[in-house]
Amino acid sequence: VRINEGAFYLCKQLDLVKLPLSIEIIEGRAFMDCTNLKEIIIEHDIGFLSPKCINMKTVIMCHHDSQTEQMEKEKHIKIRYLKYTKSN
């Protein structure tokens, strides 16, 4: 399952998003210009994360040493780590 390009573009009501485990792909501009969006929580490894999916002020929360973390670092996306352990 994917979040399509521009799916939530300009959505001012979002402030926090917790992705369900079924999401595997986040395409470009999926959350771009969501000015109130502070955090996106990703508790699982996703297959693709577009480098232009969010605003620069938005933080993605993920597990340390996860595939998602590696993608975020490569794309220079702000990261914060989830406090509980990854269950795999």
Short mmCIF file of C-alpha atoms in Angstrom, two decimals, residues 6 9 14 16-19 21-22 24 29 41-42 50-51 53 57 62-63 67 78-79 81 88:
data_model
loop_
_atom_site.label_atom_id
_atom_site.label_comp_id
_atom_site.label_asym_id
_atom_site.label_seq_id
_atom_site.Cartn_x
_atom_site.Cartn_y
_atom_site.Cartn_z
CA GLY A 6 0.49 14.87 -3.27
CA TYR A 9 -0.59 18.30 -0.13
CA LEU A 14 -2.69 17.44 10.02
CA LEU A 16 0.60 14.20 13.66
CA VAL A 17 0.47 11.15 11.42
CA LYS A 18 0.99 7.57 12.57
CA LEU A 19 1.34 5.31 9.56
CA LEU A 21 1.85 -1.13 9.08
CA SER A 22 0.33 -1.63 5.63
CA GLU A 24 5.17 0.47 2.19
CA ARG A 29 4.95 15.63 -1.98
CA ILE A 41 5.51 8.11 13.11
CA ILE A 42 6.74 5.08 11.16
CA SER A 50 10.57 10.01 -1.44
CA PRO A 51 13.10 12.71 -0.53
CA CYS A 53 7.58 13.87 0.70
CA LYS A 57 10.39 21.22 9.64
CA CYS A 62 11.33 5.67 13.53
CA HIS A 63 13.34 2.91 15.17
CA GLN A 67 15.71 0.48 7.06
CA LYS A 78 14.99 15.05 10.31
CA ILE A 79 14.80 11.96 12.54
CA TYR A 81 13.81 7.80 17.53
CA ASN A 88 11.00 -8.32 14.87
#
